[in-house]
PDB file of C-alpha atoms in Angstrom:
ATOM      1  CA  UNK P   1       0.000   0.000   0.000  1.00  0.00           C
ATOM      2  CA  UNK P   2       1.328   3.413  -0.996  1.00  0.00           C
ATOM      3  CA  UNK P   3       2.066   5.689   1.954  1.00  0.00           C
ATOM      4  CA  UNK P   4       3.264   9.256   2.435  1.00  0.00           C
ATOM      5  CA  UNK P   5       4.458  10.926   5.620  1.00  0.00           C
ATOM      6  CA  UNK P   6       5.554  14.513   6.062  1.00  0.00           C
ATOM      7  CA  UNK P   7       7.661  16.257   8.669  1.00  0.00           C
ATOM      8  CA  UNK P   8       7.600  18.434  10.561  1.00  0.00           C
ATOM      9  CA  UNK P   9       3.873  18.716  11.181  1.00  0.00           C
ATOM     10  CA  UNK P  10       4.267  22.462  11.716  1.00  0.00           C
ATOM     11  CA  UNK P  11       7.157  24.857  11.204  1.00  0.00           C
ATOM     12  CA  UNK P  12       7.542  28.434  12.294  1.00  0.00           C
ATOM     13  CA  UNK P  13      10.250  30.526  10.633  1.00  0.00           C
ATOM     14  CA  UNK P  14      11.376  34.100  10.790  1.00  0.00           C
ATOM     15  CA  UNK P  15      11.321  35.980   7.505  1.00  0.00           C
ATOM     16  CA  UNK P  16      14.550  35.188   5.658  1.00  0.00           C
ATOM     17  CA  UNK P  17      15.255  32.027   7.663  1.00  0.00           C
ATOM     18  CA  UNK P  18      15.724  29.179   5.155  1.00  0.00           C
ATOM     19  CA  UNK P  19      14.591  25.642   5.933  1.00  0.00           C
ATOM     20  CA  UNK P  20      13.429  22.344   4.405  1.00  0.00           C
ATOM     21  CA  UNK P  21      10.280  20.262   4.543  1.00  0.00           C
ATOM     22  CA  UNK P  22      10.453  16.492   4.253  1.00  0.00           C
ATOM     23  CA  UNK P  23       8.194  14.040   2.436  1.00  0.00           C
ATOM     24  CA  UNK P  24       8.908  10.320   2.876  1.00  0.00           C
ATOM     25  CA  UNK P  25       7.103   7.828   0.700  1.00  0.00           C
ATOM     26  CA  UNK P  26       6.568   4.139   0.096  1.00  0.00           C
ATOM     27  CA  UNK P  27       5.255   3.218  -3.308  1.00  0.00           C
ATOM     28  CA  UNK P  28       5.418   0.260  -5.662  1.00  0.00           C
ATOM     29  CA  UNK P  29       7.114   1.987  -8.544  1.00  0.00           C
ATOM     30  CA  UNK P  30       6.930   5.771  -8.572  1.00  0.00           C
ATOM     31  CA  UNK P  31       5.055   7.335 -11.424  1.00  0.00           C
ATOM     32  CA  UNK P  32       5.330  10.822  -9.961  1.00  0.00           C
ATOM     33  CA  UNK P  33       5.744  12.824  -6.754  1.00  0.00           C
ATOM     34  CA  UNK P  34       3.844  16.079  -6.448  1.00  0.00           C
ATOM     35  CA  UNK P  35       4.082  19.125  -4.226  1.00  0.00           C
ATOM     36  CA  UNK P  36       1.138  21.424  -3.526  1.00  0.00           C
ATOM     37  CA  UNK P  37       0.569  24.554  -1.509  1.00  0.00           C
ATOM     38  CA  UNK P  38      -2.772  25.034   0.228  1.00  0.00           C
ATOM     39  CA  UNK P  39      -4.062  28.234   1.800  1.00  0.00           C
ATOM     40  CA  UNK P  40      -6.820  27.992   4.427  1.00  0.00           C
ATOM     41  CA  UNK P  41     -10.259  27.301   2.936  1.00  0.00           C
ATOM     42  CA  UNK P  42      -8.895  26.921  -0.599  1.00  0.00           C
ATOM     43  CA  UNK P  43      -8.017  24.065  -2.889  1.00  0.00           C
ATOM     44  CA  UNK P  44      -4.395  22.922  -3.159  1.00  0.00           C
ATOM     45  CA  UNK P  45      -2.281  24.774  -5.700  1.00  0.00           C
ATOM     46  CA  UNK P  46       0.014  22.641  -7.846  1.00  0.00           C
ATOM     47  CA  UNK P  47       3.718  23.457  -7.453  1.00  0.00           C
ATOM     48  CA  UNK P  48       5.968  20.697  -8.819  1.00  0.00           C
ATOM     49  CA  UNK P  49       6.100  17.219 -10.308  1.00  0.00           C
ATOM     50  CA  UNK P  50       9.199  15.068  -9.821  1.00  0.00           C
ATOM     51  CA  UNK P  51       9.590  11.773 -11.655  1.00  0.00           C
ATOM     52  CA  UNK P  52      12.970  10.241 -10.839  1.00  0.00           C
ATOM     53  CA  UNK P  53      15.667  10.272  -8.161  1.00  0.00           C
ATOM     54  CA  UNK P  54      18.077  13.145  -8.584  1.00  0.00           C
ATOM     55  CA  UNK P  55      15.561  15.404 -10.231  1.00  0.00           C
ATOM     56  CA  UNK P  56      15.191  18.990  -9.002  1.00  0.00           C
ATOM     57  CA  UNK P  57      12.632  21.700  -9.751  1.00  0.00           C
ATOM     58  CA  UNK P  58      12.672  25.374  -8.747  1.00  0.00           C
ATOM     59  CA  UNK P  59      10.099  28.114  -8.536  1.00  0.00           C
ATOM     60  CA  UNK P  60      10.920  31.454  -6.953  1.00  0.00           C
ATOM     61  CA  UNK P  61      12.021  30.704  -3.355  1.00  0.00           C
ATOM     62  CA  UNK P  62      11.063  27.028  -3.555  1.00  0.00           C
ATOM     63  CA  UNK P  63      13.195  24.105  -4.682  1.00  0.00           C
ATOM     64  CA  UNK P  64      12.031  20.490  -4.683  1.00  0.00           C
ATOM     65  CA  UNK P  65      14.387  17.525  -4.776  1.00  0.00           C
ATOM     66  CA  UNK P  66      13.780  13.780  -4.998  1.00  0.00           C
ATOM     67  CA  UNK P  67      15.570  10.653  -3.822  1.00  0.00           C
ATOM     68  CA  UNK P  68      14.383   7.051  -3.971  1.00  0.00           C
ATOM     69  CA  UNK P  69      12.673   7.313  -0.578  1.00  0.00           C
ATOM     70  CA  UNK P  70      11.980  10.969   0.082  1.00  0.00           C
ATOM     71  CA  UNK P  71      11.575  14.430  -1.288  1.00  0.00           C
ATOM     72  CA  UNK P  72      12.553  17.764   0.181  1.00  0.00           C
ATOM     73  CA  UNK P  73      11.003  21.141  -0.354  1.00  0.00           C
ATOM     74  CA  UNK P  74      13.652  23.761   0.345  1.00  0.00           C
ATOM     75  CA  UNK P  75      12.473  27.274   1.112  1.00  0.00           C
ATOM     76  CA  UNK P  76      15.105  29.964   0.704  1.00  0.00           C
ATOM     77  CA  UNK P  77      14.705  33.329   2.440  1.00  0.00           C
ATOM     78  CA  UNK P  78      10.958  32.848   2.991  1.00  0.00           C
ATOM     79  CA  UNK P  79       8.502  35.711   3.159  1.00  0.00           C
ATOM     80  CA  UNK P  80       5.255  35.914   5.174  1.00  0.00           C
ATOM     81  CA  UNK P  81       3.263  35.220   1.988  1.00  0.00           C
ATOM     82  CA  UNK P  82       4.888  31.768   1.860  1.00  0.00           C
ATOM     83  CA  UNK P  83       2.851  30.821   4.925  1.00  0.00           C
ATOM     84  CA  UNK P  84       0.591  27.912   3.956  1.00  0.00           C
ATOM     85  CA  UNK P  85       0.234  24.156   4.281  1.00  0.00           C
ATOM     86  CA  UNK P  86       2.505  22.252   1.923  1.00  0.00           C
ATOM     87  CA  UNK P  87       1.227  18.885   0.743  1.00  0.00           C
ATOM     88  CA  UNK P  88       3.135  16.058  -0.853  1.00  0.00           C
ATOM     89  CA  UNK P  89       1.483  13.320  -2.923  1.00  0.00           C
ATOM     90  CA  UNK P  90       2.628  10.265  -4.866  1.00  0.00           C
ATOM     91  CA  UNK P  91       1.194   8.247  -7.680  1.00  0.00           C
ATOM     92  CA  UNK P  92       2.452   4.708  -8.116  1.00  0.00           C
ATOM     93  CA  UNK P  93       2.760   2.734 -11.291  1.00  0.00           C
ATOM     94  CA  UNK P  94       0.211   0.164 -10.137  1.00  0.00           C
ATOM     95  CA  UNK P  95      -2.484   2.475  -8.848  1.00  0.00           C
ATOM     96  CA  UNK P  96      -4.332   5.242 -10.520  1.00  0.00           C
ATOM     97  CA  UNK P  97      -5.093   7.374  -7.489  1.00  0.00           C
ATOM     98  CA  UNK P  98      -2.914   9.906  -5.736  1.00  0.00           C
ATOM     99  CA  UNK P  99      -1.933   9.354  -2.097  1.00  0.00           C
ATOM    100  CA  UNK P 100      -1.457  12.523  -0.071  1.00  0.00           C
ATOM    101  CA  UNK P 101       0.589  13.155   3.027  1.00  0.00           C
ATOM    102  CA  UNK P 102      -0.844  15.024   6.021  1.00  0.00           C
ATOM    103  CA  UNK P 103       0.988  18.224   5.112  1.00  0.00           C
ATOM    104  CA  UNK P 104       3.369  20.630   6.837  1.00  0.00           C
ATOM    105  CA  UNK P 105       1.871  23.846   8.146  1.00  0.00           C
ATOM    106  CA  UNK P 106       4.407  26.619   7.551  1.00  0.00           C
ATOM    107  CA  UNK P 107       4.229  29.997   9.275  1.00  0.00           C
ATOM    108  CA  UNK P 108       6.673  32.745   8.293  1.00  0.00           C
ATOM    109  CA  UNK P 109       6.792  35.612  10.745  1.00  0.00           C
ATOM    110  CA  UNK P 110       7.771  39.143   9.661  1.00  0.00           C
TER     111      UNK P 110
ATOM    112  CA  UNK H   1      -7.519  28.985 -19.547  1.00  0.00           C
ATOM    113  CA  UNK H   2     -10.231  28.680 -16.911  1.00  0.00           C
ATOM    114  CA  UNK H   3      -9.428  26.618 -13.841  1.00  0.00           C
ATOM    115  CA  UNK H   4     -11.433  23.900 -12.167  1.00  0.00           C
ATOM    116  CA  UNK H   5     -14.775  25.177 -10.951  1.00  0.00           C
ATOM    117  CA  UNK H   6     -16.974  23.690  -8.267  1.00  0.00           C
ATOM    118  CA  UNK H   7     -20.533  24.472  -7.307  1.00  0.00           C
ATOM    119  CA  UNK H   8     -21.914  25.251  -4.880  1.00  0.00           C
ATOM    120  CA  UNK H   9     -19.113  26.715  -2.762  1.00  0.00           C
ATOM    121  CA  UNK H  10     -20.979  26.318   0.503  1.00  0.00           C
ATOM    122  CA  UNK H  11     -23.774  24.004   1.529  1.00  0.00           C
ATOM    123  CA  UNK H  12     -25.643  23.374   4.764  1.00  0.00           C
ATOM    124  CA  UNK H  13     -27.712  20.216   5.097  1.00  0.00           C
ATOM    125  CA  UNK H  14     -29.273  18.207   7.877  1.00  0.00           C
ATOM    126  CA  UNK H  15     -28.695  14.578   8.761  1.00  0.00           C
ATOM    127  CA  UNK H  16     -30.478  12.127   6.495  1.00  0.00           C
ATOM    128  CA  UNK H  17     -30.629  14.454   3.515  1.00  0.00           C
ATOM    129  CA  UNK H  18     -28.721  13.925   0.301  1.00  0.00           C
ATOM    130  CA  UNK H  19     -26.500  16.307  -1.609  1.00  0.00           C
ATOM    131  CA  UNK H  20     -25.067  16.636  -5.120  1.00  0.00           C
ATOM    132  CA  UNK H  21     -21.852  18.530  -5.818  1.00  0.00           C
ATOM    133  CA  UNK H  22     -20.686  19.569  -9.250  1.00  0.00           C
ATOM    134  CA  UNK H  23     -17.254  19.956 -10.825  1.00  0.00           C
ATOM    135  CA  UNK H  24     -16.180  21.345 -14.189  1.00  0.00           C
ATOM    136  CA  UNK H  25     -12.605  20.384 -15.066  1.00  0.00           C
ATOM    137  CA  UNK H  26     -10.055  22.387 -16.993  1.00  0.00           C
ATOM    138  CA  UNK H  27     -10.821  22.271 -20.700  1.00  0.00           C
ATOM    139  CA  UNK H  28      -9.191  19.214 -22.256  1.00  0.00           C
ATOM    140  CA  UNK H  29      -8.765  17.363 -18.966  1.00  0.00           C
ATOM    141  CA  UNK H  30     -10.555  14.035 -19.030  1.00  0.00           C
ATOM    142  CA  UNK H  31      -9.608  12.745 -15.593  1.00  0.00           C
ATOM    143  CA  UNK H  32     -11.554  14.026 -12.597  1.00  0.00           C
ATOM    144  CA  UNK H  33     -10.876  12.968  -9.025  1.00  0.00           C
ATOM    145  CA  UNK H  34     -12.797  13.757  -5.858  1.00  0.00           C
ATOM    146  CA  UNK H  35     -11.353  14.144  -2.381  1.00  0.00           C
ATOM    147  CA  UNK H  36     -12.712  14.714   1.094  1.00  0.00           C
ATOM    148  CA  UNK H  37     -10.631  16.938   3.351  1.00  0.00           C
ATOM    149  CA  UNK H  38     -11.122  17.165   7.095  1.00  0.00           C
ATOM    150  CA  UNK H  39      -8.800  18.541   9.788  1.00  0.00           C
ATOM    151  CA  UNK H  40      -8.349  15.114  11.344  1.00  0.00           C
ATOM    152  CA  UNK H  41      -7.969  12.918   8.245  1.00  0.00           C
ATOM    153  CA  UNK H  42      -6.371  15.231   5.723  1.00  0.00           C
ATOM    154  CA  UNK H  43      -7.028  14.645   2.029  1.00  0.00           C
ATOM    155  CA  UNK H  44      -8.817  11.350   1.442  1.00  0.00           C
ATOM    156  CA  UNK H  45      -9.342  10.005  -2.071  1.00  0.00           C
ATOM    157  CA  UNK H  46     -12.979   9.272  -2.956  1.00  0.00           C
ATOM    158  CA  UNK H  47     -12.956   8.232  -6.618  1.00  0.00           C
ATOM    159  CA  UNK H  48     -11.584   9.027 -10.019  1.00  0.00           C
ATOM    160  CA  UNK H  49     -13.397   9.178 -13.344  1.00  0.00           C
ATOM    161  CA  UNK H  50     -11.897   9.028 -16.786  1.00  0.00           C
ATOM    162  CA  UNK H  51     -13.940   9.154 -19.987  1.00  0.00           C
ATOM    163  CA  UNK H  52     -17.213   8.642 -18.060  1.00  0.00           C
ATOM    164  CA  UNK H  53     -15.919   5.509 -16.302  1.00  0.00           C
ATOM    165  CA  UNK H  54     -15.023   5.169 -12.658  1.00  0.00           C
ATOM    166  CA  UNK H  55     -11.433   4.055 -12.841  1.00  0.00           C
ATOM    167  CA  UNK H  56     -10.530   3.954  -9.170  1.00  0.00           C
ATOM    168  CA  UNK H  57     -12.311   4.162  -5.847  1.00  0.00           C
ATOM    169  CA  UNK H  58     -11.203   4.995  -2.326  1.00  0.00           C
ATOM    170  CA  UNK H  59     -12.343   3.429   0.913  1.00  0.00           C
ATOM    171  CA  UNK H  60     -15.662   5.208   1.433  1.00  0.00           C
ATOM    172  CA  UNK H  61     -19.132   3.736   1.995  1.00  0.00           C
ATOM    173  CA  UNK H  62     -21.592   3.284  -0.832  1.00  0.00           C
ATOM    174  CA  UNK H  63     -23.422   6.446   0.238  1.00  0.00           C
ATOM    175  CA  UNK H  64     -20.759   8.280  -1.720  1.00  0.00           C
ATOM    176  CA  UNK H  65     -21.172   8.001  -5.455  1.00  0.00           C
ATOM    177  CA  UNK H  66     -20.257   9.921  -8.549  1.00  0.00           C
ATOM    178  CA  UNK H  67     -20.523  10.132 -12.271  1.00  0.00           C
ATOM    179  CA  UNK H  68     -18.906  11.850 -15.212  1.00  0.00           C
ATOM    180  CA  UNK H  69     -20.587  13.212 -18.279  1.00  0.00           C
ATOM    181  CA  UNK H  70     -19.422  13.172 -21.880  1.00  0.00           C
ATOM    182  CA  UNK H  71     -18.100  16.741 -21.541  1.00  0.00           C
ATOM    183  CA  UNK H  72     -15.929  15.565 -18.594  1.00  0.00           C
ATOM    184  CA  UNK H  73     -17.990  17.465 -16.041  1.00  0.00           C
ATOM    185  CA  UNK H  74     -18.506  15.404 -12.918  1.00  0.00           C
ATOM    186  CA  UNK H  75     -20.919  15.181 -10.047  1.00  0.00           C
ATOM    187  CA  UNK H  76     -20.677  13.459  -6.716  1.00  0.00           C
ATOM    188  CA  UNK H  77     -23.616  12.514  -4.555  1.00  0.00           C
ATOM    189  CA  UNK H  78     -23.795  11.746  -0.871  1.00  0.00           C
ATOM    190  CA  UNK H  79     -26.969  10.130   0.371  1.00  0.00           C
ATOM    191  CA  UNK H  80     -28.266   9.830   3.930  1.00  0.00           C
ATOM    192  CA  UNK H  81     -25.904  12.482   5.238  1.00  0.00           C
ATOM    193  CA  UNK H  82     -24.182  11.985   8.581  1.00  0.00           C
ATOM    194  CA  UNK H  83     -22.577  14.576  10.853  1.00  0.00           C
ATOM    195  CA  UNK H  84     -19.179  13.128   9.989  1.00  0.00           C
ATOM    196  CA  UNK H  85     -19.666  14.003   6.337  1.00  0.00           C
ATOM    197  CA  UNK H  86     -19.009  17.647   7.143  1.00  0.00           C
ATOM    198  CA  UNK H  87     -15.873  18.465   5.186  1.00  0.00           C
ATOM    199  CA  UNK H  88     -14.330  20.330   2.304  1.00  0.00           C
ATOM    200  CA  UNK H  89     -14.952  18.358  -0.880  1.00  0.00           C
ATOM    201  CA  UNK H  90     -12.348  18.953  -3.535  1.00  0.00           C
ATOM    202  CA  UNK H  91     -12.381  18.126  -7.191  1.00  0.00           C
ATOM    203  CA  UNK H  92      -9.185  17.842  -9.194  1.00  0.00           C
ATOM    204  CA  UNK H  93      -8.623  17.402 -12.898  1.00  0.00           C
ATOM    205  CA  UNK H  94      -5.640  16.254 -14.882  1.00  0.00           C
ATOM    206  CA  UNK H  95      -4.796  15.469 -18.479  1.00  0.00           C
ATOM    207  CA  UNK H  96      -4.867  11.703 -18.163  1.00  0.00           C
ATOM    208  CA  UNK H  97      -3.872  10.920 -14.574  1.00  0.00           C
ATOM    209  CA  UNK H  98      -0.722   9.377 -15.969  1.00  0.00           C
ATOM    210  CA  UNK H  99       1.988  11.049 -13.976  1.00  0.00           C
ATOM    211  CA  UNK H 100       0.955  14.619 -14.534  1.00  0.00           C
ATOM    212  CA  UNK H 101      -0.109  16.882 -11.724  1.00  0.00           C
ATOM    213  CA  UNK H 102      -3.667  17.420 -10.659  1.00  0.00           C
ATOM    214  CA  UNK H 103      -5.265  20.845 -10.597  1.00  0.00           C
ATOM    215  CA  UNK H 104      -7.756  21.483  -7.832  1.00  0.00           C
ATOM    216  CA  UNK H 105     -10.898  23.516  -7.659  1.00  0.00           C
ATOM    217  CA  UNK H 106     -11.745  25.778  -4.707  1.00  0.00           C
ATOM    218  CA  UNK H 107     -13.843  23.084  -3.050  1.00  0.00           C
ATOM    219  CA  UNK H 108     -17.355  22.830  -1.673  1.00  0.00           C
ATOM    220  CA  UNK H 109     -17.666  23.319   2.068  1.00  0.00           C
ATOM    221  CA  UNK H 110     -20.406  20.962   3.280  1.00  0.00           C
ATOM    222  CA  UNK H 111     -21.801  21.357   6.771  1.00  0.00           C
ATOM    223  CA  UNK H 112     -24.178  18.696   8.095  1.00  0.00           C
ATOM    224  CA  UNK H 113     -26.304  19.712  11.082  1.00  0.00           C
TER     225      UNK H 113
END
């Protein structure tokens, strides 16, 4: 059974203080790993897709990396507007549905 | 390009009633998935439709059902509502659910009294 865990559950940073979020996964053949950002009361916003170990994707202050067992979302010099819940999801080769992790709630203080 | 739209945005029902939620995917997207999101359980997969066929189903009771129309629009229905069905219901569409990302709508907030 495909599983996704995320750590930490919550993270509080000062503006400009870089950090990383972790997503660990178990899947029978990875078709894709996905990162989303979700603001309160809204639907998740798609950020990145990673397909194979060693792959990296960047968008503004965010950088996602992938290994065979986990993915990291690095946040460089965060701003208060980066505050949100970050969700990780995987899709395996033998299942059609996406499995989501519980998310990391990020707060960036000015 | 218009995003995923969901109607209604908010809904209040009482126990025992039924409800139908609607989702219009991004133009050209044929895969539509439905999720239930609650503070305690996070995002839980309900079902996925592709070309009017249910292709995958999560672990929810038969009170939860759905369908997809020929224009890829989808509906989900919950019958005999229970208090525990109160949640944010999210619809997501993707090109073919084959390793591409899903794009979510704003959700329907269902409150069961």
